[in-house]
mmCIF file with all atom_site columns, C-alpha atoms in Angstrom:
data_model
loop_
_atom_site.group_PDB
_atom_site.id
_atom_site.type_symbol
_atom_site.label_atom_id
_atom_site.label_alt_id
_atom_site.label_comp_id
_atom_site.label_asym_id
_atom_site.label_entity_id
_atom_site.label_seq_id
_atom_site.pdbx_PDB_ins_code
_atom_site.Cartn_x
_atom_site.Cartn_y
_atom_site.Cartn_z
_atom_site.occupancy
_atom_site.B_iso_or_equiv
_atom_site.pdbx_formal_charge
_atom_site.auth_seq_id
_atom_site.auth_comp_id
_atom_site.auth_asym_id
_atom_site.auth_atom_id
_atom_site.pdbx_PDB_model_num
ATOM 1   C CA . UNK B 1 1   ? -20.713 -10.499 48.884 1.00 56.00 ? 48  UNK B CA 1
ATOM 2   C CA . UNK B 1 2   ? -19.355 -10.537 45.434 1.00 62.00 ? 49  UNK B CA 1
ATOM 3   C CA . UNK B 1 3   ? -18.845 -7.257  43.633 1.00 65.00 ? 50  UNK B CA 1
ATOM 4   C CA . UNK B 1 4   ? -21.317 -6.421  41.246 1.00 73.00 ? 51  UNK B CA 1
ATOM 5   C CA . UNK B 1 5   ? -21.066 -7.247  37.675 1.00 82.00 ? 52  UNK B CA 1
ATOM 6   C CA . UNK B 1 6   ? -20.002 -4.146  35.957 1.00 84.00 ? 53  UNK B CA 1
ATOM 7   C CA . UNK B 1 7   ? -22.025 -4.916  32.796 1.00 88.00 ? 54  UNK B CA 1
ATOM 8   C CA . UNK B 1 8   ? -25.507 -5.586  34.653 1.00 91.00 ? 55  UNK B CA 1
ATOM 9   C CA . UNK B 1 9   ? -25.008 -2.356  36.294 1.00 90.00 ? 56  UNK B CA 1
ATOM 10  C CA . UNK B 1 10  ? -24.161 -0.557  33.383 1.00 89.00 ? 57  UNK B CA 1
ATOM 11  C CA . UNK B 1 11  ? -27.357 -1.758  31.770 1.00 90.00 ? 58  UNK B CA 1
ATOM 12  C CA . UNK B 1 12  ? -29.249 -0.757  34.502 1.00 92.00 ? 59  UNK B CA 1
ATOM 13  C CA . UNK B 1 13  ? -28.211 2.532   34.182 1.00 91.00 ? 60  UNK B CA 1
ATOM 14  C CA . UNK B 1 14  ? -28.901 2.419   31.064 1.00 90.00 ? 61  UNK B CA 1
ATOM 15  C CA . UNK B 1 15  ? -32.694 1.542   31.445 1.00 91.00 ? 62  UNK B CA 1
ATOM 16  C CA . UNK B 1 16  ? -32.915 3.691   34.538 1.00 90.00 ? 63  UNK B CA 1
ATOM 17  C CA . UNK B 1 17  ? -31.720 6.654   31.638 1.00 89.00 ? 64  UNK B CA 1
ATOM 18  C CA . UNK B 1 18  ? -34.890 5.422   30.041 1.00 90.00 ? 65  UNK B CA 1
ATOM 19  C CA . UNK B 1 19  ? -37.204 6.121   33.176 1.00 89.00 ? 66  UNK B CA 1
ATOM 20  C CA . UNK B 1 20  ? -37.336 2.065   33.927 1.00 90.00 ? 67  UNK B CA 1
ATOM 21  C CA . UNK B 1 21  ? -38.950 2.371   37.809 1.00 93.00 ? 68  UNK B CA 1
ATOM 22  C CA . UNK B 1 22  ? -37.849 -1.731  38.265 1.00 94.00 ? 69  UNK B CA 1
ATOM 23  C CA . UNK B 1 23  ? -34.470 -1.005  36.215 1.00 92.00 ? 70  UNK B CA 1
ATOM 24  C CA . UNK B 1 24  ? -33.615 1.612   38.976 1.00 94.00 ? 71  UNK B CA 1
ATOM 25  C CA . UNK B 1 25  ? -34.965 -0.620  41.746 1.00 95.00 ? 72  UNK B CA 1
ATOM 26  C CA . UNK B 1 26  ? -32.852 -3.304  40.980 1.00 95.00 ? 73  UNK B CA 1
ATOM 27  C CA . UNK B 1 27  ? -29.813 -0.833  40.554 1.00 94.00 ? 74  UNK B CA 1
ATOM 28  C CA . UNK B 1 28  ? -30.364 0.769   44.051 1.00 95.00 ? 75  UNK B CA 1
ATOM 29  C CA . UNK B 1 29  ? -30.483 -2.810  45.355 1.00 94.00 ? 76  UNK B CA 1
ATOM 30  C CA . UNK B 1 30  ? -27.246 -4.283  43.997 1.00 93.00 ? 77  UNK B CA 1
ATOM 31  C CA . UNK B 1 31  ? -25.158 -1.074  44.696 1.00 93.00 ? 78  UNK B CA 1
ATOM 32  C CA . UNK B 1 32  ? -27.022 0.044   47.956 1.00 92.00 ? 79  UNK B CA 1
ATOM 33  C CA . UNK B 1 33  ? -24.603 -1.304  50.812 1.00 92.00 ? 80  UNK B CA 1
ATOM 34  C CA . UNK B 1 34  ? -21.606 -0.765  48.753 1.00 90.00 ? 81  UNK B CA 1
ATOM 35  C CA . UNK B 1 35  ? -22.092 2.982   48.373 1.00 92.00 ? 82  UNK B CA 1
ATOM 36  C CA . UNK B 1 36  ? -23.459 3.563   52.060 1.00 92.00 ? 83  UNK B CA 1
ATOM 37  C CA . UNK B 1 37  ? -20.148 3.111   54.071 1.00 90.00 ? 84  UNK B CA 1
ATOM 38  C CA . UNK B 1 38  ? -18.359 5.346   50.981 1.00 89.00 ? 85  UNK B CA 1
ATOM 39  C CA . UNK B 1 39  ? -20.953 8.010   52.841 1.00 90.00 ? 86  UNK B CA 1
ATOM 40  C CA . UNK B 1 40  ? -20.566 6.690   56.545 1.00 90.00 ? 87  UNK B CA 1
ATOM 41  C CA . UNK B 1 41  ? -16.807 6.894   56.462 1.00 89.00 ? 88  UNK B CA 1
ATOM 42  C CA . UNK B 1 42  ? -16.528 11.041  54.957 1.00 88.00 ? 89  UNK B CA 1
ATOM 43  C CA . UNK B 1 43  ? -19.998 12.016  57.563 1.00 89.00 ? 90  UNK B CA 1
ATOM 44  C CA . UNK B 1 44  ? -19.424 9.522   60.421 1.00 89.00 ? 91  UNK B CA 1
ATOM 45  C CA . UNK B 1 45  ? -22.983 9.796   61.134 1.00 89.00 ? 92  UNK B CA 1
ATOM 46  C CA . UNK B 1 46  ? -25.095 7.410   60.119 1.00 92.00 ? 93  UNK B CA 1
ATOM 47  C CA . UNK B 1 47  ? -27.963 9.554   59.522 1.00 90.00 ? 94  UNK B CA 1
ATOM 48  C CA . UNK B 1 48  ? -25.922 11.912  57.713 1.00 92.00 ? 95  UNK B CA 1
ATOM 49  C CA . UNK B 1 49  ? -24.863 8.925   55.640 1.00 92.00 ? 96  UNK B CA 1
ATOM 50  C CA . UNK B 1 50  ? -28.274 7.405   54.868 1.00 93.00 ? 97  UNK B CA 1
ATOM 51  C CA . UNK B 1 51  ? -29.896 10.961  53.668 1.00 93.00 ? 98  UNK B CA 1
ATOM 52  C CA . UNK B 1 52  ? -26.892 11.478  51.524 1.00 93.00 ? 99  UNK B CA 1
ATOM 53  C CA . UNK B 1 53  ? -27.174 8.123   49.780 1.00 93.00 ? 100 UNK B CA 1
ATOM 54  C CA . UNK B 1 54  ? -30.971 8.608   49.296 1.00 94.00 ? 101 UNK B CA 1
ATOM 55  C CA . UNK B 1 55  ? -29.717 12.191  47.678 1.00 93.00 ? 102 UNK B CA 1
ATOM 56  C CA . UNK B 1 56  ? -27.189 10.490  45.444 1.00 93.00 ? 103 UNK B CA 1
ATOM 57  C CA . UNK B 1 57  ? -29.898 8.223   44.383 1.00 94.00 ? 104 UNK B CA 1
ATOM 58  C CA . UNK B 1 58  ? -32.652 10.558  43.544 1.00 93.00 ? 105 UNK B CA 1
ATOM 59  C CA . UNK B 1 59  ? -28.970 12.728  41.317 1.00 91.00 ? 106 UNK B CA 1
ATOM 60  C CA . UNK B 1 60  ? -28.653 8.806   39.710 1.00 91.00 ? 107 UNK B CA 1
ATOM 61  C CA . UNK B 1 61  ? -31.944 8.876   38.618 1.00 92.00 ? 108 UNK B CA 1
ATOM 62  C CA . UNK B 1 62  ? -31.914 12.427  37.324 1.00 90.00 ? 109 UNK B CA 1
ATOM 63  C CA . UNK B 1 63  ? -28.475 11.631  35.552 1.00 88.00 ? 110 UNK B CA 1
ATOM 64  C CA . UNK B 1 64  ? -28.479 8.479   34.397 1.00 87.00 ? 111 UNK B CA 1
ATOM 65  C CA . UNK B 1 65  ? -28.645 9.474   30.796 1.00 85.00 ? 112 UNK B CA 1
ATOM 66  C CA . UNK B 1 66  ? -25.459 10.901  30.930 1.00 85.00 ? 113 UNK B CA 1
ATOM 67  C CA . UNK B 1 67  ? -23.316 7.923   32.050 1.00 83.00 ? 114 UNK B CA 1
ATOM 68  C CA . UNK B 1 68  ? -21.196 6.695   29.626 1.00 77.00 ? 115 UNK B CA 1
ATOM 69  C CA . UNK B 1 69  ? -19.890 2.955   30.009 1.00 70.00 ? 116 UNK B CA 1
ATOM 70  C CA . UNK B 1 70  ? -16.956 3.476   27.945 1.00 63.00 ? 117 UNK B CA 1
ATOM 71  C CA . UNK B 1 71  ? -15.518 5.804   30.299 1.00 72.00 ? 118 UNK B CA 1
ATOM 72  C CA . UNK B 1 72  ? -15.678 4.382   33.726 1.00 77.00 ? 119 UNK B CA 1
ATOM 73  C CA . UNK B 1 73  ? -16.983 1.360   35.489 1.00 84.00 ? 120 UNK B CA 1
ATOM 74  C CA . UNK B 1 74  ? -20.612 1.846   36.739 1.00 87.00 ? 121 UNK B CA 1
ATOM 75  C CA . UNK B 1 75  ? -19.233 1.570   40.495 1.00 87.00 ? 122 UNK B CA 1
ATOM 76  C CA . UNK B 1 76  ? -16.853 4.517   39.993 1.00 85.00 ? 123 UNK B CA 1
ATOM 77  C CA . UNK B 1 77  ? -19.859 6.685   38.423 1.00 89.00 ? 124 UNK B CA 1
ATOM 78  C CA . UNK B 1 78  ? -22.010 5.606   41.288 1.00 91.00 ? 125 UNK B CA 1
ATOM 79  C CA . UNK B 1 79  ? -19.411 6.377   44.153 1.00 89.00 ? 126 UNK B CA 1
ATOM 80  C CA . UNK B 1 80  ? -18.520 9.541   42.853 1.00 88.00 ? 127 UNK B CA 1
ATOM 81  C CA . UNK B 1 81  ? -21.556 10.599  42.856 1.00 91.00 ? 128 UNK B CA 1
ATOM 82  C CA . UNK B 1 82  ? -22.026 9.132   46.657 1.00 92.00 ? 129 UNK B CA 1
ATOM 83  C CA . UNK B 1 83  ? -18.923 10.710  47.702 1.00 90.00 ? 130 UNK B CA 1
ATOM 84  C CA . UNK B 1 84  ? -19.590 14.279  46.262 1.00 89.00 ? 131 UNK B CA 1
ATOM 85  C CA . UNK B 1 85  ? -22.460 14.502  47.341 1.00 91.00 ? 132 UNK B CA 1
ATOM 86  C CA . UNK B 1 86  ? -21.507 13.834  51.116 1.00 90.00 ? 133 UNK B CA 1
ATOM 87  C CA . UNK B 1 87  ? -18.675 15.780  51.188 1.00 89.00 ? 134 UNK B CA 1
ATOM 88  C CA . UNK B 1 88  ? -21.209 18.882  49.825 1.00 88.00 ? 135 UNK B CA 1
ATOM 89  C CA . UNK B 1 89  ? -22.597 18.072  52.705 1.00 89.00 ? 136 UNK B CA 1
ATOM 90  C CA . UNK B 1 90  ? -19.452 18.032  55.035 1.00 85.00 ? 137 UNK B CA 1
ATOM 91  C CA . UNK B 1 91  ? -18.571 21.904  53.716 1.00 85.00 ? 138 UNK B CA 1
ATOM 92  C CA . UNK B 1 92  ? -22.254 22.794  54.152 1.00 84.00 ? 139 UNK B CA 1
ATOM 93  C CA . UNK B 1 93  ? -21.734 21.461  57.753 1.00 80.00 ? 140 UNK B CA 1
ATOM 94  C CA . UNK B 1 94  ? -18.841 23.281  58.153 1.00 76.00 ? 141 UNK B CA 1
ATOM 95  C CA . UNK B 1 95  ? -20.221 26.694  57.248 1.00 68.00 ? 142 UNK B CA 1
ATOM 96  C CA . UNK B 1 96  ? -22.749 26.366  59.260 1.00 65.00 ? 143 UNK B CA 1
ATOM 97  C CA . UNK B 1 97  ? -19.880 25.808  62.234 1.00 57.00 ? 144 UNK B CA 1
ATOM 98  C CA . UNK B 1 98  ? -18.157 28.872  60.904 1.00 57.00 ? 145 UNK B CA 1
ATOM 99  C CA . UNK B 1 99  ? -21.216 31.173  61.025 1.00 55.00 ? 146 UNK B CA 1
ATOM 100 C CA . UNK B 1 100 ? -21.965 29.684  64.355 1.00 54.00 ? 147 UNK B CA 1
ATOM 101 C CA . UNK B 1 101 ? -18.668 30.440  65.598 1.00 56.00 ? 148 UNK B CA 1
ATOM 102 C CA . UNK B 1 102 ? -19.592 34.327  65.433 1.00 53.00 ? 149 UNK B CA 1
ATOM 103 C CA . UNK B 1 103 ? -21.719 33.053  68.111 1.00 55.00 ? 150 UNK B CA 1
ATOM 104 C CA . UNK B 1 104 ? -18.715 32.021  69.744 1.00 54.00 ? 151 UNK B CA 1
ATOM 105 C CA . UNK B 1 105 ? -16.876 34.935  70.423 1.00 53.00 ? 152 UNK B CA 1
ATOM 106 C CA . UNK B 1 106 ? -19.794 35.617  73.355 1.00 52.00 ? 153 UNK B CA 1
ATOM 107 C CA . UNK B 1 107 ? -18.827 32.822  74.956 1.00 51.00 ? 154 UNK B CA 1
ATOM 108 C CA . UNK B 1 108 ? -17.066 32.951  78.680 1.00 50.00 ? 155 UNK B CA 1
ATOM 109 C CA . UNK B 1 109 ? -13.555 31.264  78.685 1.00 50.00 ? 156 UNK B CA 1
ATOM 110 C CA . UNK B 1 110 ? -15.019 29.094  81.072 1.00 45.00 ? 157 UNK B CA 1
ATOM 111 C CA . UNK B 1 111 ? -17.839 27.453  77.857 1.00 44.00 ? 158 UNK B CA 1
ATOM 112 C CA . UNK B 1 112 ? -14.259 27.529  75.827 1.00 46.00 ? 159 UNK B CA 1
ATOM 113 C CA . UNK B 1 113 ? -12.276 25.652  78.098 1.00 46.00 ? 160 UNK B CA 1
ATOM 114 C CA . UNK B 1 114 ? -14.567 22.472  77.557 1.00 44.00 ? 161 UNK B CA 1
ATOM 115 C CA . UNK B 1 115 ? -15.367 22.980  73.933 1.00 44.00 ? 162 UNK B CA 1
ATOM 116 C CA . UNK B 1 116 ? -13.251 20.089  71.907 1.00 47.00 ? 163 UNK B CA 1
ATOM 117 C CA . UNK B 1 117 ? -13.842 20.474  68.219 1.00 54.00 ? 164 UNK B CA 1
ATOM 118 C CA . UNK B 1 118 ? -10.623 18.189  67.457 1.00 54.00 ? 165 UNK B CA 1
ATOM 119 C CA . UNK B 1 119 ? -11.783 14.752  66.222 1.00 56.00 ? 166 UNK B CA 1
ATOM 120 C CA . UNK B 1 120 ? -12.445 11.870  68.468 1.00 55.00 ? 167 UNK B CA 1
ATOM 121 C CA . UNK B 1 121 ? -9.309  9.043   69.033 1.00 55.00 ? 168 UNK B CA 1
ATOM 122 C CA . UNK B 1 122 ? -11.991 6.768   67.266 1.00 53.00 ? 169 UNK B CA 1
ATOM 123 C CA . UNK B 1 123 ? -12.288 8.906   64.115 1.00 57.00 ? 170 UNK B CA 1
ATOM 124 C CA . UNK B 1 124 ? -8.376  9.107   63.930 1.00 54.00 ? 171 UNK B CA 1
ATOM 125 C CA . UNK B 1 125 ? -7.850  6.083   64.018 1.00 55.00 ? 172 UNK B CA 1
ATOM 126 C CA . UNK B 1 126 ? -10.712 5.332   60.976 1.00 58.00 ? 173 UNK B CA 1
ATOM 127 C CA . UNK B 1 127 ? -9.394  8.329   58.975 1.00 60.00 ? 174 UNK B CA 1
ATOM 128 C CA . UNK B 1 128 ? -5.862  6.701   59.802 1.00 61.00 ? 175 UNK B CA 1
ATOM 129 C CA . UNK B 1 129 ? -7.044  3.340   58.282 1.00 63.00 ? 176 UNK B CA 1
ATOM 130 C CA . UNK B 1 130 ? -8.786  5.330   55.013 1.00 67.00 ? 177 UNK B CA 1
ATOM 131 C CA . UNK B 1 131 ? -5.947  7.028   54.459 1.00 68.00 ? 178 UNK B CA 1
ATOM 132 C CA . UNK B 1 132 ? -3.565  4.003   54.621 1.00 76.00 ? 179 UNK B CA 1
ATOM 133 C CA . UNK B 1 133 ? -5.640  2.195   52.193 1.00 78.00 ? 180 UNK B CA 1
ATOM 134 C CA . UNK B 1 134 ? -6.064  5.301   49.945 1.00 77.00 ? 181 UNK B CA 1
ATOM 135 C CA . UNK B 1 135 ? -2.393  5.038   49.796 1.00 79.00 ? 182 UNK B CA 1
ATOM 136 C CA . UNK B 1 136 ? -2.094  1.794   48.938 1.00 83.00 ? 183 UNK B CA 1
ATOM 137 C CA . UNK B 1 137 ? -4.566  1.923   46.312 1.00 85.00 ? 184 UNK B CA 1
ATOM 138 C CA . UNK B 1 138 ? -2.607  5.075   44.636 1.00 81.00 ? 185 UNK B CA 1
ATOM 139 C CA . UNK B 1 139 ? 0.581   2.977   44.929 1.00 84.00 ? 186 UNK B CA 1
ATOM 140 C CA . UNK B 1 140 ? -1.276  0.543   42.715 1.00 87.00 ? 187 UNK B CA 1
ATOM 141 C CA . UNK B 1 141 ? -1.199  3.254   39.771 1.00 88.00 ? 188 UNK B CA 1
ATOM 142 C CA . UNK B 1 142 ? 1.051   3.834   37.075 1.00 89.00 ? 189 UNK B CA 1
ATOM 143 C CA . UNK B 1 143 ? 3.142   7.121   37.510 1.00 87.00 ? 190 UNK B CA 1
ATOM 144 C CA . UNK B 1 144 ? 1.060   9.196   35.445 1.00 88.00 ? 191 UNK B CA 1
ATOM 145 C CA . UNK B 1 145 ? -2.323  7.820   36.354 1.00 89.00 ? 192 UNK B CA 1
ATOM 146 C CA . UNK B 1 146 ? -1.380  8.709   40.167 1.00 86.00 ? 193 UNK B CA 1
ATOM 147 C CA . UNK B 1 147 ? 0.336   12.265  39.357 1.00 87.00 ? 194 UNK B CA 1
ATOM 148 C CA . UNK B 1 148 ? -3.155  13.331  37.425 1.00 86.00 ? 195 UNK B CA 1
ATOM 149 C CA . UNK B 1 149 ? -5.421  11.947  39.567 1.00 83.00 ? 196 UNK B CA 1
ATOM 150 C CA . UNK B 1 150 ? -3.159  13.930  42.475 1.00 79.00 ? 197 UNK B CA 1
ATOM 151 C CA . UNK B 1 151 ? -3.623  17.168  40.364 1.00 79.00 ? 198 UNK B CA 1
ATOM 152 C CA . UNK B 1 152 ? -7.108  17.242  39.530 1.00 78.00 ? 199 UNK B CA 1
ATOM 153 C CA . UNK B 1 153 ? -8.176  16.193  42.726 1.00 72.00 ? 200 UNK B CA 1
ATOM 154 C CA . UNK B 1 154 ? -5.801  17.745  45.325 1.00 64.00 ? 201 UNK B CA 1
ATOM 155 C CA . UNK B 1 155 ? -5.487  20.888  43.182 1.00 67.00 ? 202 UNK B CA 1
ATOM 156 C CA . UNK B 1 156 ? -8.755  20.855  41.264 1.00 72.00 ? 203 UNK B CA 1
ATOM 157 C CA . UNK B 1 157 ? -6.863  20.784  37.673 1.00 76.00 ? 204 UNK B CA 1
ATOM 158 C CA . UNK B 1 158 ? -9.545  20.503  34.940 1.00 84.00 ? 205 UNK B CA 1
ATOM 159 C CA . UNK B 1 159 ? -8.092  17.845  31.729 1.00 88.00 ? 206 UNK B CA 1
ATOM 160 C CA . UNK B 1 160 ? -6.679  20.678  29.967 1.00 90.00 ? 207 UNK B CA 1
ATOM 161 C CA . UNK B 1 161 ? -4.807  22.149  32.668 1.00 86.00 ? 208 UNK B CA 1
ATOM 162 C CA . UNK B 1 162 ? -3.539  18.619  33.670 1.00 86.00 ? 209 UNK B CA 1
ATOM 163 C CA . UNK B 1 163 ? -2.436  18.003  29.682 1.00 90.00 ? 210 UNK B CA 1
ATOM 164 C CA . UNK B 1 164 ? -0.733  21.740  30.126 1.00 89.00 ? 211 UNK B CA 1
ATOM 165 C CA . UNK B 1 165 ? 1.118   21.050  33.390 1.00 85.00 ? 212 UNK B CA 1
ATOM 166 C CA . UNK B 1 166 ? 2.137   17.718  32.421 1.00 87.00 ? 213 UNK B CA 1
ATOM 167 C CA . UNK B 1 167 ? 3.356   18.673  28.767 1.00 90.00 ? 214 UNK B CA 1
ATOM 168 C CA . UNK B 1 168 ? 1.457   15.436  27.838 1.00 92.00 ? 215 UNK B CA 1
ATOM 169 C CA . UNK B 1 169 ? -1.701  15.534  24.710 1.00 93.00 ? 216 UNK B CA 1
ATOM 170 C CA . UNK B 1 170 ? -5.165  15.691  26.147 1.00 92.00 ? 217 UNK B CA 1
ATOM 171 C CA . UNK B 1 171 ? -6.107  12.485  25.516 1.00 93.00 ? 218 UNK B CA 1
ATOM 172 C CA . UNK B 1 172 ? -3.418  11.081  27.087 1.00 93.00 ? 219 UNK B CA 1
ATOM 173 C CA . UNK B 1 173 ? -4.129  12.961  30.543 1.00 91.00 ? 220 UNK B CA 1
ATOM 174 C CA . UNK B 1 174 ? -7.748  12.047  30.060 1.00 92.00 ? 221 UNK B CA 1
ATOM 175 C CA . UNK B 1 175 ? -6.660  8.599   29.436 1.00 92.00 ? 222 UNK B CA 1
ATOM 176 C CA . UNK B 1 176 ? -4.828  8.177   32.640 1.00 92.00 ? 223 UNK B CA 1
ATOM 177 C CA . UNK B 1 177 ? -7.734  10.061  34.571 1.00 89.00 ? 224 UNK B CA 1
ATOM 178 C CA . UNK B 1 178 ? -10.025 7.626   33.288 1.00 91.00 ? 225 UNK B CA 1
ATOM 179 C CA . UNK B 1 179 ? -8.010  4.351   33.564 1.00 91.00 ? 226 UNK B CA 1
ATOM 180 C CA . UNK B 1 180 ? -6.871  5.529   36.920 1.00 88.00 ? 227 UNK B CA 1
ATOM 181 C CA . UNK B 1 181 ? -10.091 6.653   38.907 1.00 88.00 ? 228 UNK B CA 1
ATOM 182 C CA . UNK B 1 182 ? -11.292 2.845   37.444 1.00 89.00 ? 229 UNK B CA 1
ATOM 183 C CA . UNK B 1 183 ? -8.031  1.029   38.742 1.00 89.00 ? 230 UNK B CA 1
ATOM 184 C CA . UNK B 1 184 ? -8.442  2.996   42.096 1.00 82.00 ? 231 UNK B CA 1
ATOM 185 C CA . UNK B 1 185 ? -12.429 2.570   42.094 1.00 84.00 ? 232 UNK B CA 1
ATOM 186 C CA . UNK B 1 186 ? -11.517 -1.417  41.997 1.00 87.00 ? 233 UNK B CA 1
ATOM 187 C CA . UNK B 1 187 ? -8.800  -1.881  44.487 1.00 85.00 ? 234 UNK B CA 1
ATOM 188 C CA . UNK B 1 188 ? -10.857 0.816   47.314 1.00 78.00 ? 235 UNK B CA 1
ATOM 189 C CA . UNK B 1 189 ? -13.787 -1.862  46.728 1.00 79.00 ? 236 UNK B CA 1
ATOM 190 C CA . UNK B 1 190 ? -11.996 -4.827  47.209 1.00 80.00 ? 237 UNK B CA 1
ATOM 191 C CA . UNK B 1 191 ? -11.308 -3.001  50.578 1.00 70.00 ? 238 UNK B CA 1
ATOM 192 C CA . UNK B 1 192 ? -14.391 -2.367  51.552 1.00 67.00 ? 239 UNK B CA 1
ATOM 193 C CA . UNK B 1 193 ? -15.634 -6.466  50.315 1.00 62.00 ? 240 UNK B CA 1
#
């Protein structure tokens, strides 16, 4: 399946903006099965997966209006909005565990002995594979594109405090961000193809 043409979807965002019902249709069906394993590979559930692209589709439509083309390609937009949203999800999940865990502290040792919270060999192995390829794809970036997308994401640096700790201008560090999170958008969905 061939990716997407970045200006189509870009222009469907733009009429979806607009409150275009067959614009957003249309959107939802070109970019659908891309976004759903960006989901399915942070929940590993595919329920999990399919409520949280339906989410990031109803945030689409209420945010449309505030893509702008010039900054990313419509795929990045789109899975960053996929991939926030399910990893809100994953924390929310795991707070839940941590209240439950209160719960815990009742239990016998025997109920402890046989409780395995460690991930399966199967999800190891995936989240072995993602990170492999996430590697790859920052190896793909220029020095500074890699060392600020490493910053704001890994450390949550906003652009100013990236500009700051790098001793580079602004829109230099937003420039790399930008050019970056596009390059790396690209190559992780040439992966996934």
């Amino acid at each position: 399946m061939p990716p997407p043409d970045a200006t189509h979807l870009a222009d469907l965002i733009a009429r979806s903006a607009m409150r275009d019902q067959r614009a957003f249709k249309q959107l939802y069906e070109a970019t659908a099965r891309r976004l759903y394993p960006v989901a399915l590979r942070i929940l590993k559930r595919q329920s999990l997966a399919e409520d949280v692209l339906q989410e990031a589709f109803v945030s689409v439509w209420q945010r449309a209006g505030t893509y702008v083309g010039a900054e990313c390609h419509p795929m990045t937009w789109l899975t960053s909005i996929v991939r926030n949203r399910a990893i809100d999800v994953l924390r929310a999940q795991k707070d839940e565990v941590s209240l439950t865990r209160e719960d815990a502290d009742n239990e016998t040792d025997e109920q402890r002995e046989f409780a395995d919270e460690g991930p399966s060999p199967l999800q190891l192995l995936e989240q072995s594979a993602d990170a492999r390829q996430m590697r790859h794809c920052l190896e793909g970036l220029e020095p500074g594109q890699r060392q600020s997308i490493a910053l704001a994401f890994y450390q949550g640096l906003s652009h100013q405090e990236l500009a700051d700790h790098l001793r580079q201008p602004l829109g230099t560090v937003k420039s790399w961000v930008r050019r970056g999170l596009d390059k790396l958008g690209r190559c992780l969905q040439q992966a996934m193809a």
